[in-house]
Backbone as JSON, one array per atom type, in Angstrom:
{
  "sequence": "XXXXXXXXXXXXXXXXXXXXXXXXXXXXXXXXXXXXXXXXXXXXXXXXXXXXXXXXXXXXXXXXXXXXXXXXXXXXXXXXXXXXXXXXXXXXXXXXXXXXXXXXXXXXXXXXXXXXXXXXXXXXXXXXXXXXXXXXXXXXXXXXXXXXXXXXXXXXXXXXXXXX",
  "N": [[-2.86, 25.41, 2.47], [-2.66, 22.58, 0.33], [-0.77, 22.5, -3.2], [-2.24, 22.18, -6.43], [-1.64, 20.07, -7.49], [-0.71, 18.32, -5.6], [0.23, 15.31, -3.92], [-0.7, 14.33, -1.48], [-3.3, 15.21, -1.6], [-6.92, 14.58, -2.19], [-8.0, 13.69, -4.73], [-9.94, 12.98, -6.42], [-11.62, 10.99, -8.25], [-14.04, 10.63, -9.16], [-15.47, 8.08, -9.59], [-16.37, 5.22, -8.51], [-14.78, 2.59, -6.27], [-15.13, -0.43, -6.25], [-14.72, -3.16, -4.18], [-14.94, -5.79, -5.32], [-13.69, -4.82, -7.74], [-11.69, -3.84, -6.84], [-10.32, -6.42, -6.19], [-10.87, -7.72, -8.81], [-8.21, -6.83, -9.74], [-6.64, -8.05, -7.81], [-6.1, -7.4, -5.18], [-6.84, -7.33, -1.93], [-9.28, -6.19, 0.47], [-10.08, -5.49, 3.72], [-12.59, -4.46, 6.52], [-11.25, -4.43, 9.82], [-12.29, -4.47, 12.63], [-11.38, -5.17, 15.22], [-8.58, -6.92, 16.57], [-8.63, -9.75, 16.59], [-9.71, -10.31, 14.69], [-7.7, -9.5, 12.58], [-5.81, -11.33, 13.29], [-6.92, -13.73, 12.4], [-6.77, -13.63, 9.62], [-3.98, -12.91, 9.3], [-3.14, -15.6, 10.07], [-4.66, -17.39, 8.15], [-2.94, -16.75, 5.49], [-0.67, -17.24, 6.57], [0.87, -15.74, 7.87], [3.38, -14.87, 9.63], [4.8, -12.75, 11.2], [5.26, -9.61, 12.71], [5.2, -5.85, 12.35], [5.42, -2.56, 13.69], [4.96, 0.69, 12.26], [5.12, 4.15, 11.88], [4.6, 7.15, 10.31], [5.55, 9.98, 9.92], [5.97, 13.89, 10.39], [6.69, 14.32, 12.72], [7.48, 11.5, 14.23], [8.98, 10.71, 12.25], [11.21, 12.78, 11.97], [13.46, 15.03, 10.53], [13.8, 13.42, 7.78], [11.57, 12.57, 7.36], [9.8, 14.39, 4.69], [11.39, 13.05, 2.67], [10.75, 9.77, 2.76], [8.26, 9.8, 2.44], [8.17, 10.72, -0.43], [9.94, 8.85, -1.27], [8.29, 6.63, -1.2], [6.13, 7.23, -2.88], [7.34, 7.22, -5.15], [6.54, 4.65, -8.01], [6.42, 1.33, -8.02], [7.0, -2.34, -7.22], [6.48, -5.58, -5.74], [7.8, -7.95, -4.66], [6.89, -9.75, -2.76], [3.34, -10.08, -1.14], [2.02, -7.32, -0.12], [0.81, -5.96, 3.07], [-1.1, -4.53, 5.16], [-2.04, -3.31, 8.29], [-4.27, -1.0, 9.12], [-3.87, 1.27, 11.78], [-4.19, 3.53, 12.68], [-4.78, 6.95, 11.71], [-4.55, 8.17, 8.36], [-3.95, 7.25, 5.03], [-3.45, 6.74, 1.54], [-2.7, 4.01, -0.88], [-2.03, 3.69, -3.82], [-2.78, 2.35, -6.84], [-2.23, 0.45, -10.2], [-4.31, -0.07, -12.87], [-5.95, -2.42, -14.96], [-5.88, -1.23, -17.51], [-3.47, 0.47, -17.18], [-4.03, 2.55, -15.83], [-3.84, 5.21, -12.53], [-5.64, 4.35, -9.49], [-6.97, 5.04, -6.85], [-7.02, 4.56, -3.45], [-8.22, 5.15, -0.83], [-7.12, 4.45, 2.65], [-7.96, 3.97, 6.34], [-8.13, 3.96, 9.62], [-8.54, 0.56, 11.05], [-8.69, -0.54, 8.76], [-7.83, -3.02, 6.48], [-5.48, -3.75, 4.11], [-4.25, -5.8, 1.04], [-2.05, -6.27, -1.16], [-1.36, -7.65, -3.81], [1.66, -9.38, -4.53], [4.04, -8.06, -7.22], [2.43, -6.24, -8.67], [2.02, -2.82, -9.6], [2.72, -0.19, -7.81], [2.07, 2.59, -5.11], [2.58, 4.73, -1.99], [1.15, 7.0, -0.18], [1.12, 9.2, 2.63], [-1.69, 11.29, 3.6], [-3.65, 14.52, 3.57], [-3.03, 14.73, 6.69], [-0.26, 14.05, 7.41], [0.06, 12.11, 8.75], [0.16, 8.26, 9.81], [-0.2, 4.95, 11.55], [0.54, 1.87, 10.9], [0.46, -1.23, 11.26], [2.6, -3.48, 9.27], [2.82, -6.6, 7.94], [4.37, -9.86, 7.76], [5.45, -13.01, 6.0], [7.62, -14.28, 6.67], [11.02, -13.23, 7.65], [10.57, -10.11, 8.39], [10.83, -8.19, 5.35], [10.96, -5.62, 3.26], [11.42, -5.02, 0.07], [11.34, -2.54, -2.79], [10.65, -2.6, -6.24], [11.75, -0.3, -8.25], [9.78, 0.81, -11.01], [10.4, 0.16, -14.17], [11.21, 0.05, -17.86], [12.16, -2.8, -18.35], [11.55, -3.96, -15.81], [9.45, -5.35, -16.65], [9.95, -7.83, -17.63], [10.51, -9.22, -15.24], [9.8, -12.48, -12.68], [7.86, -12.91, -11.28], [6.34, -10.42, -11.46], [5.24, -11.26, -14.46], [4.14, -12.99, -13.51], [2.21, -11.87, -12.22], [0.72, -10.55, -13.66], [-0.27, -12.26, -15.74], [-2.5, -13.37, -13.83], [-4.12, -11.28, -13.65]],
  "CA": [[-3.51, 24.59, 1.45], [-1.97, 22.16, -0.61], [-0.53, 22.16, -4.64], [-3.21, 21.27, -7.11], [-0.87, 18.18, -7.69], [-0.56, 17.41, -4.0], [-0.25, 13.64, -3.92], [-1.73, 14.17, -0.71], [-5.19, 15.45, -1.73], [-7.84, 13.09, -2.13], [-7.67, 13.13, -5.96], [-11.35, 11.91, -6.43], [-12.25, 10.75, -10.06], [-15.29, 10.72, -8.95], [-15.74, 6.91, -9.92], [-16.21, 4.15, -7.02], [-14.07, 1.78, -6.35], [-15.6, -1.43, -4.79], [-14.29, -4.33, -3.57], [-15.17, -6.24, -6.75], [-13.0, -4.15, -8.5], [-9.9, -4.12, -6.15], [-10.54, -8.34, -5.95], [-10.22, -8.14, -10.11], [-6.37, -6.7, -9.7], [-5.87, -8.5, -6.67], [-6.12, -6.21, -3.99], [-7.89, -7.61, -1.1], [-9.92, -5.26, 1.31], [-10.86, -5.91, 5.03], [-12.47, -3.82, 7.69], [-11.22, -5.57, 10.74], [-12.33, -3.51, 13.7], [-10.62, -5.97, 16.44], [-6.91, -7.28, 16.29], [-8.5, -10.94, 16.48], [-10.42, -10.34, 12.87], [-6.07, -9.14, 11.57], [-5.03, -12.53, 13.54], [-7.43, -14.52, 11.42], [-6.27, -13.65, 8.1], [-2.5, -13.47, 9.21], [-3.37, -17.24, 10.18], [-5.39, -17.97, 7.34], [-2.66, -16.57, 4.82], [0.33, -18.15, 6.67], [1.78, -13.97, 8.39], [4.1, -15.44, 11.55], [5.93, -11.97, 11.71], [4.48, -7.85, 12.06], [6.04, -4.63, 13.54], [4.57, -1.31, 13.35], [5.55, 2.16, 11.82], [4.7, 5.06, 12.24], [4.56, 7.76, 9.1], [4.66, 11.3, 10.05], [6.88, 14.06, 10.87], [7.02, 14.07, 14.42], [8.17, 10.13, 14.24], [10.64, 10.5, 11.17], [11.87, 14.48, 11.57], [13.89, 15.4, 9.18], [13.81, 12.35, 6.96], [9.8, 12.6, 6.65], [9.23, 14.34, 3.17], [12.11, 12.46, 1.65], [10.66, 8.8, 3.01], [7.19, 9.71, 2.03], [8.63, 10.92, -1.54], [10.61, 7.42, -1.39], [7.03, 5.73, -0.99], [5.06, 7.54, -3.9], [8.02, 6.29, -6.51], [6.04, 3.69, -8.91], [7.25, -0.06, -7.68], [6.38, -3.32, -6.93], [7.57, -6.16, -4.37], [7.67, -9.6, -5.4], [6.26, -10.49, -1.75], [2.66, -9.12, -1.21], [2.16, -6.54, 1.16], [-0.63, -6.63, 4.24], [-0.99, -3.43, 5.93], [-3.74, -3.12, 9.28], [-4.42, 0.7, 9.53], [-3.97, 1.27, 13.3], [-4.72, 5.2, 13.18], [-4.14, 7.78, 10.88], [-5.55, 7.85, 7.0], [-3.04, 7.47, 3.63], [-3.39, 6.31, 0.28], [-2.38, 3.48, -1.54], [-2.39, 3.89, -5.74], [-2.38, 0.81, -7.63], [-2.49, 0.31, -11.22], [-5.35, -0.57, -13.25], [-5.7, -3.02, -15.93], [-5.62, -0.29, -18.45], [-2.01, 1.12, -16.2], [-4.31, 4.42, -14.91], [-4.16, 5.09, -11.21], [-6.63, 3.76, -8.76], [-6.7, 5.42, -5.44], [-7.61, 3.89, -2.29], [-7.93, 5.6, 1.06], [-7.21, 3.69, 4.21], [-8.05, 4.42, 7.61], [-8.2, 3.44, 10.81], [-9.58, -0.31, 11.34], [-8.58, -0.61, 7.26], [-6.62, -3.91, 5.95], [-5.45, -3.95, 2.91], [-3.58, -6.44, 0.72], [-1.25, -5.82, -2.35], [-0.23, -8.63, -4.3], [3.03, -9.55, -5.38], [3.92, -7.93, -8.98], [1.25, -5.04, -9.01], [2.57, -1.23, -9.73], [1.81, 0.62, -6.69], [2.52, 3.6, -4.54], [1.84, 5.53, -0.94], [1.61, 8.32, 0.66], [-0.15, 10.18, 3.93], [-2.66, 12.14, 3.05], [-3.46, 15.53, 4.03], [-2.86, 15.06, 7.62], [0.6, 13.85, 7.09], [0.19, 11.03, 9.68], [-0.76, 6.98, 9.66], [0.18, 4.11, 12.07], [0.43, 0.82, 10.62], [1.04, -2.44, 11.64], [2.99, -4.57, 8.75], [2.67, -8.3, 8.34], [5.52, -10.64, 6.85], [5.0, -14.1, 5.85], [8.72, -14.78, 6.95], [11.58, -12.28, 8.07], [10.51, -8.66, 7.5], [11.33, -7.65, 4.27], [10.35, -4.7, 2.47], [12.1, -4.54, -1.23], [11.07, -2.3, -4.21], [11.33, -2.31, -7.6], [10.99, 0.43, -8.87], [9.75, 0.7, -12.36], [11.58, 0.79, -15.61], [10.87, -1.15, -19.01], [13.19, -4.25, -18.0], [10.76, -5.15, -14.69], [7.97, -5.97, -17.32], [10.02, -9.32, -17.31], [10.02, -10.08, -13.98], [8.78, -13.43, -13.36], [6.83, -12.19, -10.3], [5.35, -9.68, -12.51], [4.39, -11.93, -15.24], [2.93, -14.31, -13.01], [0.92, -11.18, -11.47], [0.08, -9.97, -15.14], [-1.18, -13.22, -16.15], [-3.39, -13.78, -13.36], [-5.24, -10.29, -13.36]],
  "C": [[-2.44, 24.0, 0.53], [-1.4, 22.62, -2.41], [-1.95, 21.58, -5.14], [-2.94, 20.13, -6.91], [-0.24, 17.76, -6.37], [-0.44, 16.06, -3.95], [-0.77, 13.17, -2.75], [-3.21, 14.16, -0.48], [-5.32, 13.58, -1.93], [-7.36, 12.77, -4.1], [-9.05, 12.19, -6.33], [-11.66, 12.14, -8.22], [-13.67, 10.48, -9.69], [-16.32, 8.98, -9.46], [-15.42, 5.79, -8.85], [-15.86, 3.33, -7.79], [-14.98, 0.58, -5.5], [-14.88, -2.18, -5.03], [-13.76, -5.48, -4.44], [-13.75, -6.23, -8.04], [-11.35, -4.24, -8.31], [-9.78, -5.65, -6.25], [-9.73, -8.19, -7.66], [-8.67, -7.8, -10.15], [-5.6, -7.6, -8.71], [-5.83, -8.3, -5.68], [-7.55, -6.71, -3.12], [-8.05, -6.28, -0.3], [-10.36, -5.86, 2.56], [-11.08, -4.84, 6.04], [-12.14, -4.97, 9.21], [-11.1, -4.66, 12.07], [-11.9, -4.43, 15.05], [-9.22, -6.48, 15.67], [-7.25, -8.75, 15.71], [-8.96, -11.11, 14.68], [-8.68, -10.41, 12.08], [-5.53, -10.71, 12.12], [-5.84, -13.28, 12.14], [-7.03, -14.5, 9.91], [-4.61, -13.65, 8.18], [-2.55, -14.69, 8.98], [-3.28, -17.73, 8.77], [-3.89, -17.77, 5.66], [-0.62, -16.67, 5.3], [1.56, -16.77, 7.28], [2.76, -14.5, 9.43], [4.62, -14.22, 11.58], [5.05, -10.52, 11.73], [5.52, -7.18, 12.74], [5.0, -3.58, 13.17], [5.09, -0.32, 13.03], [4.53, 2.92, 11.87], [5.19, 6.67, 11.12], [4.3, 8.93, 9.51], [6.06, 12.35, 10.49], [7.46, 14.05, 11.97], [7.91, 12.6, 14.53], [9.76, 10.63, 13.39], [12.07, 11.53, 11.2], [12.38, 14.5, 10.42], [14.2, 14.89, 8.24], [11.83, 12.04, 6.51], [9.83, 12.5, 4.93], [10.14, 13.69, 2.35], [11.52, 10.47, 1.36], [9.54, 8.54, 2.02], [7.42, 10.22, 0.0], [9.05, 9.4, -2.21], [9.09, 6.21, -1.74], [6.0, 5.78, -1.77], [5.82, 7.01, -4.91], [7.28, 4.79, -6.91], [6.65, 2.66, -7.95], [6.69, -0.97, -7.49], [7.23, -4.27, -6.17], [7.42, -7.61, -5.06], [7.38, -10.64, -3.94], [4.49, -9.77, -1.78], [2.71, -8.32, 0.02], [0.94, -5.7, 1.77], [-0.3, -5.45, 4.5], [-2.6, -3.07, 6.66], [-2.98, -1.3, 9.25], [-4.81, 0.96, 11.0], [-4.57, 2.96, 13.97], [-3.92, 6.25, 12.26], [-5.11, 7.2, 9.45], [-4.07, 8.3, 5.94], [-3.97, 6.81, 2.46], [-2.53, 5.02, -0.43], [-2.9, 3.59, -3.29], [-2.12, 2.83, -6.05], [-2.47, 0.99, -9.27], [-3.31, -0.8, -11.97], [-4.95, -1.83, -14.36], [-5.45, -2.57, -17.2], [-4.27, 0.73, -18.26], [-2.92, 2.47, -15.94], [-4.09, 3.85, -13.38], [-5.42, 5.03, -10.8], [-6.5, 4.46, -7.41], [-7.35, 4.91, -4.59], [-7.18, 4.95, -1.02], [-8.08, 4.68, 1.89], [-6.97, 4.11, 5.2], [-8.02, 3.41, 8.2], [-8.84, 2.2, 10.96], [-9.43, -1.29, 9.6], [-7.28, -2.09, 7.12], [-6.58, -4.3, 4.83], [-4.44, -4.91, 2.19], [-3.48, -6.15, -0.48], [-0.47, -7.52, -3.03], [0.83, -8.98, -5.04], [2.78, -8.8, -6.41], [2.71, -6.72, -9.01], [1.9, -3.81, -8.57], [1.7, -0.63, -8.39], [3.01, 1.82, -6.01], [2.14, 4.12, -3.44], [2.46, 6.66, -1.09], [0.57, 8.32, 1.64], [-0.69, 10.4, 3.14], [-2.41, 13.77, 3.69], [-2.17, 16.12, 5.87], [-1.23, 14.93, 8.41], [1.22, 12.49, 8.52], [-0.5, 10.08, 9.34], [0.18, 6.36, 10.54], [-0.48, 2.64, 11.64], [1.01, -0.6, 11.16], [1.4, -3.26, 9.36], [3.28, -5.89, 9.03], [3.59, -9.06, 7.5], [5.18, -12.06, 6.94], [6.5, -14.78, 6.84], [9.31, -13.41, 7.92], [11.02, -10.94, 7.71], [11.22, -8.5, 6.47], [10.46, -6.82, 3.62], [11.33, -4.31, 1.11], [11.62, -3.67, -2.25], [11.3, -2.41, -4.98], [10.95, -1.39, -7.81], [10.68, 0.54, -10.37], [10.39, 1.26, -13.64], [10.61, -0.09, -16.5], [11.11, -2.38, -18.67], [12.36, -5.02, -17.05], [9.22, -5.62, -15.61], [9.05, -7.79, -17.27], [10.44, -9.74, -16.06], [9.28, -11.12, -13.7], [7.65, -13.34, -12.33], [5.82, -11.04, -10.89], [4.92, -9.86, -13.59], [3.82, -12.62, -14.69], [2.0, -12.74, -12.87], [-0.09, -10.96, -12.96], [-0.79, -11.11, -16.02], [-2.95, -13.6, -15.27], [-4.53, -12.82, -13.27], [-5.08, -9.83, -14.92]]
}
């Protein structure tokens, strides 16, 4: 059994999240139970590039709990970032309009979108496995910031801060 403060548990505030809600920060939601439903919105939102990873120890060995440690640190990207849930279940945390955490579970069939400039964080979950496909508008790139005082002026994170 996990730590109380597992950042794997579920962590349920017991307050739903809908759709609505993730839309007001930004945060699109899609179940897309076929590949062609993930083509359509690559299309539609201009993706030409993906690969896939694979989150777990068996894949990473002995670089696992340090990656997944690497992946709960606060940050934000100044691209947004698409992720189809191919198998397996994690977490994405976002930050609210009030800065609390937000938790999202995504599974299997799950596509989620992060936009530019918004505080966020993963991890697995319990089971300490997920397979994702990532989507790039251009070359793969995955950058963080991670957060300090100083990325409040970011101009990627004032645009985001203005618009939500």
């Amino acid at each position: 059994m996990a730590d109380k403060g597992d950042q794997r548990e579920d962590h349920d505030s017991g307050r739903p999240v809908t759709n609505d809600f993730l839309a007001g920060l930004g945060v699109l939601y899609h179940h897309c139970p076929s590949i062609s439903a993930v083509d359509s919105i690559a299309s539609d939102r201009s993706y030409k590039n993906r690969d896939e990873i694979i989150v777990s120890p068996q894949k990473m060995g002995d670089v696992y709990e340090e990656k997944v440690r690497m992946f709960f640190n606060e940050h934000l990207h100044e691209d947004e970032e698409i992720r189809y849930i191919l198998d397996g279940t994690g977490f994405f945390d976002v930050r609210s309009k009030t800065d609390g955490w937000v938790r999202i579970r995504v599974e299997k069939d799950d596509l989620i979108i992060l936009p530019a400039g918004i505080y966020h964080r993963f991890t697995t979950d319990t089971q300490n496995y997920i397979k994702a496909m990532r989507l790039f508008q251009d070359e793969p790139k995955w950058t963080p910031l991670n957060r300090t005082s100083g990325l409040e002026d970011n101009p990627i994170r004032k645009e985001y801060v203005s618009q939500h």
